[in-house]
Short mmCIF file of C-alpha atoms in Angstrom, two decimals:
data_model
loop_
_atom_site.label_atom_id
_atom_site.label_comp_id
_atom_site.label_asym_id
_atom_site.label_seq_id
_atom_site.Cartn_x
_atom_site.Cartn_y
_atom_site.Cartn_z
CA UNK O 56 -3.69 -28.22 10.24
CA UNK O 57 -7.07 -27.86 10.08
CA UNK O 58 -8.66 -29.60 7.21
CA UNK O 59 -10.67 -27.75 4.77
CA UNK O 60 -13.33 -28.85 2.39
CA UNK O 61 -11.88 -27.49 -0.60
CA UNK O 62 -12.80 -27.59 -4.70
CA UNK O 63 -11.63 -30.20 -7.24
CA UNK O 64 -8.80 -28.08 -9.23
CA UNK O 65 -7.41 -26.37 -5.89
CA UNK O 66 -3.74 -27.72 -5.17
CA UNK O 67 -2.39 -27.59 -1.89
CA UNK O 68 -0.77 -24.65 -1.48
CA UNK O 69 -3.72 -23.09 -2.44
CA UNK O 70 -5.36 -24.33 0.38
CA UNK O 71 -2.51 -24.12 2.85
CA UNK O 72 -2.23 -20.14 2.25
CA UNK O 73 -5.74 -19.48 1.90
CA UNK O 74 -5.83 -20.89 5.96
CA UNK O 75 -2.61 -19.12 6.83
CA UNK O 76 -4.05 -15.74 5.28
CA UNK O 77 -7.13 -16.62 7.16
CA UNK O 78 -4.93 -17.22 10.23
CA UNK O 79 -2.63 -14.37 10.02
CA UNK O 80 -4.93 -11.67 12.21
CA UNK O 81 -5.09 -13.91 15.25
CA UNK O 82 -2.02 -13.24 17.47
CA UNK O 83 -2.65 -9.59 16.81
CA UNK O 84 -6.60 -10.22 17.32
CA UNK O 85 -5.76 -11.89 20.66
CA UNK O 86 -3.68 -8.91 21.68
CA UNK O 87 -5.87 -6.70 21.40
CA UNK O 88 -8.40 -8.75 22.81
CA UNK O 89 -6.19 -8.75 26.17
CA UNK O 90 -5.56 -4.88 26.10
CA UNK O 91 -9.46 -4.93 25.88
CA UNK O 92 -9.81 -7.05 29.18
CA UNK O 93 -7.25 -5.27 30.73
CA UNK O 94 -4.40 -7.76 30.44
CA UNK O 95 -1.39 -6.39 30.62
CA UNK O 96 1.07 -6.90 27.33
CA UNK O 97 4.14 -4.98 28.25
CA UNK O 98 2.48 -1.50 27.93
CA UNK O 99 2.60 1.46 30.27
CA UNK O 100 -0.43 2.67 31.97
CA UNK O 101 -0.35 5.86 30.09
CA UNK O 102 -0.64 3.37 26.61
CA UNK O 103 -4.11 1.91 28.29
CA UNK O 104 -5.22 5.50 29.10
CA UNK O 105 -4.86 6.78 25.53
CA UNK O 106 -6.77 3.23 24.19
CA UNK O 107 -9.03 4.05 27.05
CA UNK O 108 -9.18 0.38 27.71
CA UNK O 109 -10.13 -1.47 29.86
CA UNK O 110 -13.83 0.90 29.15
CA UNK O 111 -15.21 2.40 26.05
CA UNK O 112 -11.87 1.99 24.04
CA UNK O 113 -12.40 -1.93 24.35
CA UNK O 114 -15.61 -1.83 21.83
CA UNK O 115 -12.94 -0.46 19.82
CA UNK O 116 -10.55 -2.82 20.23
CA UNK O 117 -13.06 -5.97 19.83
CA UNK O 118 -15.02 -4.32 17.04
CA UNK O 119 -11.29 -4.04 15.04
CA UNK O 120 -10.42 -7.45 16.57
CA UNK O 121 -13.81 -9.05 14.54
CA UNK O 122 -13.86 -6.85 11.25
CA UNK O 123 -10.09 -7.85 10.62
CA UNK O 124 -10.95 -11.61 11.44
CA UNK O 125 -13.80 -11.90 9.49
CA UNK O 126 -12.01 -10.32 5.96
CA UNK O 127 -9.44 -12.50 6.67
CA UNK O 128 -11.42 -15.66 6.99
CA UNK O 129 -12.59 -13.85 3.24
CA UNK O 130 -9.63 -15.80 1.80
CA UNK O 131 -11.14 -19.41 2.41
CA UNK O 132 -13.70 -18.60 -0.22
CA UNK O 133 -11.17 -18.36 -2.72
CA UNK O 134 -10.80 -21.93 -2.23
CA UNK O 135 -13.88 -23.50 -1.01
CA UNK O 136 -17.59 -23.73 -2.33
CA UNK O 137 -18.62 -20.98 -0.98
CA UNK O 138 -16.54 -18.54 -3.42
CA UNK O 139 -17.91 -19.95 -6.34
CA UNK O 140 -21.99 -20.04 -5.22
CA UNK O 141 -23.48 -18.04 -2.98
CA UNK O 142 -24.11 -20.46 0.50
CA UNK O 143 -27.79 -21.37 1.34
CA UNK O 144 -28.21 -18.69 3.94
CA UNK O 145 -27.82 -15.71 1.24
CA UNK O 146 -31.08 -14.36 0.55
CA UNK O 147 -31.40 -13.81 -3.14
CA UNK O 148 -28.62 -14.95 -3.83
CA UNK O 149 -27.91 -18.57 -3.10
CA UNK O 150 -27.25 -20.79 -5.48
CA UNK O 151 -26.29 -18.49 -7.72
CA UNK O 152 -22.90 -18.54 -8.81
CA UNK O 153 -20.51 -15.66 -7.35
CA UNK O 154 -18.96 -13.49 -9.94
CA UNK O 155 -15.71 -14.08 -10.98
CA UNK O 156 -14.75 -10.55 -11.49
CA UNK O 157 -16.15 -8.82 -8.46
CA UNK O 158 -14.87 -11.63 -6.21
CA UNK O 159 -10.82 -11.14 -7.64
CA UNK O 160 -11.56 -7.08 -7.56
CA UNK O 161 -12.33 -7.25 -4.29
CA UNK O 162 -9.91 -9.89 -3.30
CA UNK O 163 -7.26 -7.72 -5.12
CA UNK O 164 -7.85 -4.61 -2.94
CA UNK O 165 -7.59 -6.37 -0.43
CA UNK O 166 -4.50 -7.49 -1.32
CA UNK O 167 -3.46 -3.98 -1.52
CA UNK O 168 -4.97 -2.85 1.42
CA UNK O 169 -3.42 -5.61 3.73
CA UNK O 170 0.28 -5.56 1.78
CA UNK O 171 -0.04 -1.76 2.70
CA UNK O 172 -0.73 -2.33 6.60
CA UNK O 173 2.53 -4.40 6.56
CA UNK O 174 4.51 -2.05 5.20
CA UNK O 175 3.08 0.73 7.17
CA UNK O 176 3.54 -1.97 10.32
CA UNK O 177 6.76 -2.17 9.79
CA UNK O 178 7.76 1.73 9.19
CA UNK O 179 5.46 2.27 12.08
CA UNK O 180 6.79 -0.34 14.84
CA UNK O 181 10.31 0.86 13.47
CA UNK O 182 9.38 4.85 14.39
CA UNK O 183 6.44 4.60 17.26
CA UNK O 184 7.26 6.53 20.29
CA UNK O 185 4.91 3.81 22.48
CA UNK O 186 5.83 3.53 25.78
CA UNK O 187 6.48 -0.34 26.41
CA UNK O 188 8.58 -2.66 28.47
CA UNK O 189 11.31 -4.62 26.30
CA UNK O 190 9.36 -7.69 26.13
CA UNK O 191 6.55 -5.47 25.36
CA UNK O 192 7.67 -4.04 22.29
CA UNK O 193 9.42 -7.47 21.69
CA UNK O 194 5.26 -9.24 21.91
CA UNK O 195 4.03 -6.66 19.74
CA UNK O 196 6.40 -6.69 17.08
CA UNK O 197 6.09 -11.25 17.46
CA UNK O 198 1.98 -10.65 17.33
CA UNK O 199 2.00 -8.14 14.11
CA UNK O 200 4.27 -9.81 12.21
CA UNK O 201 2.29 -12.55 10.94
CA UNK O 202 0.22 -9.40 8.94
CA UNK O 203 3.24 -9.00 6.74
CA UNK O 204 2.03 -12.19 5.06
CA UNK O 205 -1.69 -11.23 5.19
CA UNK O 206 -1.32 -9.28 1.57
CA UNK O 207 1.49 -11.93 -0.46
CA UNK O 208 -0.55 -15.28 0.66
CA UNK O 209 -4.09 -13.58 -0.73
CA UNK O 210 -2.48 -12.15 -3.97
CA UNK O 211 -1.38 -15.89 -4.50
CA UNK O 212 -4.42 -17.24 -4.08
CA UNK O 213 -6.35 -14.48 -5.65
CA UNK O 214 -4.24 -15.06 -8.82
CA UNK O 215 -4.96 -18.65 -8.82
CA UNK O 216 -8.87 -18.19 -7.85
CA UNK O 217 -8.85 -16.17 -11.37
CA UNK O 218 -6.82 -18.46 -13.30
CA UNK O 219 -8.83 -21.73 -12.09
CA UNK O 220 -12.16 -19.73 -12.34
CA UNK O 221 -11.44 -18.59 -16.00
CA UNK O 222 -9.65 -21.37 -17.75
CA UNK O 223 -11.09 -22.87 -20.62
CA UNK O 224 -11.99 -26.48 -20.34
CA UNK O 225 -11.42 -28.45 -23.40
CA UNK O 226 -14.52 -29.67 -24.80
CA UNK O 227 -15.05 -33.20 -25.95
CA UNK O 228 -14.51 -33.67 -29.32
CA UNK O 229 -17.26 -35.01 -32.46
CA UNK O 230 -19.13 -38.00 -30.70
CA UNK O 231 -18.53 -39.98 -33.99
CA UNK O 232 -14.63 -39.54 -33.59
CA UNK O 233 -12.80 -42.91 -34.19
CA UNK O 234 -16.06 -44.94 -34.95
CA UNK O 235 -16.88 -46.58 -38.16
#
């Protein structure tokens, strides 16, 4: 797995579902991506007409491709440097630190947002009227899927981005303690 540069105080599985979250959009991202080029998937002809794609529905398909990708790369903050101080390249911001409650706000709609696309995924796969060869529908179902987990793995590690961000740290006690 690729390794991440990650924050004293973040366990593992922090870290490992922080990069699957991140990771969950790209078999659906490449899909798209090849309906964009043309490629075929398993879809009938009349499935590229209505995308119009290949042509002006594959800015669509690239723009949605990038926006997804990029929120979901969102979850590595939680975990890394970068979600706690603002990176160099902020203007006005950097070096400041990031707040703790708009970063777990967000992070938490998120969570809603992306547990809602699974669900409505899986009602939607379940009732779609798409016109699709078997191992068609079977690759789109296999490339969505992963987005089922999108949601649970950032609530995880948007609960423990709060919890680590907000715990008290005990402070040392009387510097005369124990001396005579």
């Amino acid at each position: 797995m690729l390794r991440m540069k990650t924050l004293p105080g973040v366990p593992p599985w922090a870290e490992h579902a922080a990069m699957a979250a991140a990771l969950t959009n790209v078999p659906s991202a490449l899909w798209r991506l090849a309906i964009a080029a043309g490629i075929p998937v398993g879809l009938a002809s009349s499935e590229y007409d209505q995308m119009h794609a290949p042509g002006w529905g594959s800015f669509y398909l690239v723009g949605l491709s990038l926006a997804a990708e990029f929120f979901a790369v969102l979850a590595l903050g939680l975990v890394q440097s970068w979600g706690e101080t603002w990176p160099r390249w902020m203007p006005y911001l950097r070096g400041r630190p990031v707040p703790v409650l708009m970063a777990t706000v967000l992070a938490g709609f998120g969570t809603l947002a992306t547990t809602a696309f699974g669900a409505m995924f899986v009602y939607t796969s379940l009732n779609a009227d798409m016109r699709a060869s078997t191992w068609g529908a079977w690759l789109l179902n296999i490339v969505y899927a992963p987005l089922l987990l999108w949601g649970p793995l950032l609530g995880a590690v948007t609960v423990h981005y709060y919890r680590r961000r907000t715990a008290v740290t005990p402070r040392p006690g009387p510097s005369g303690y124990g001396s005579h």
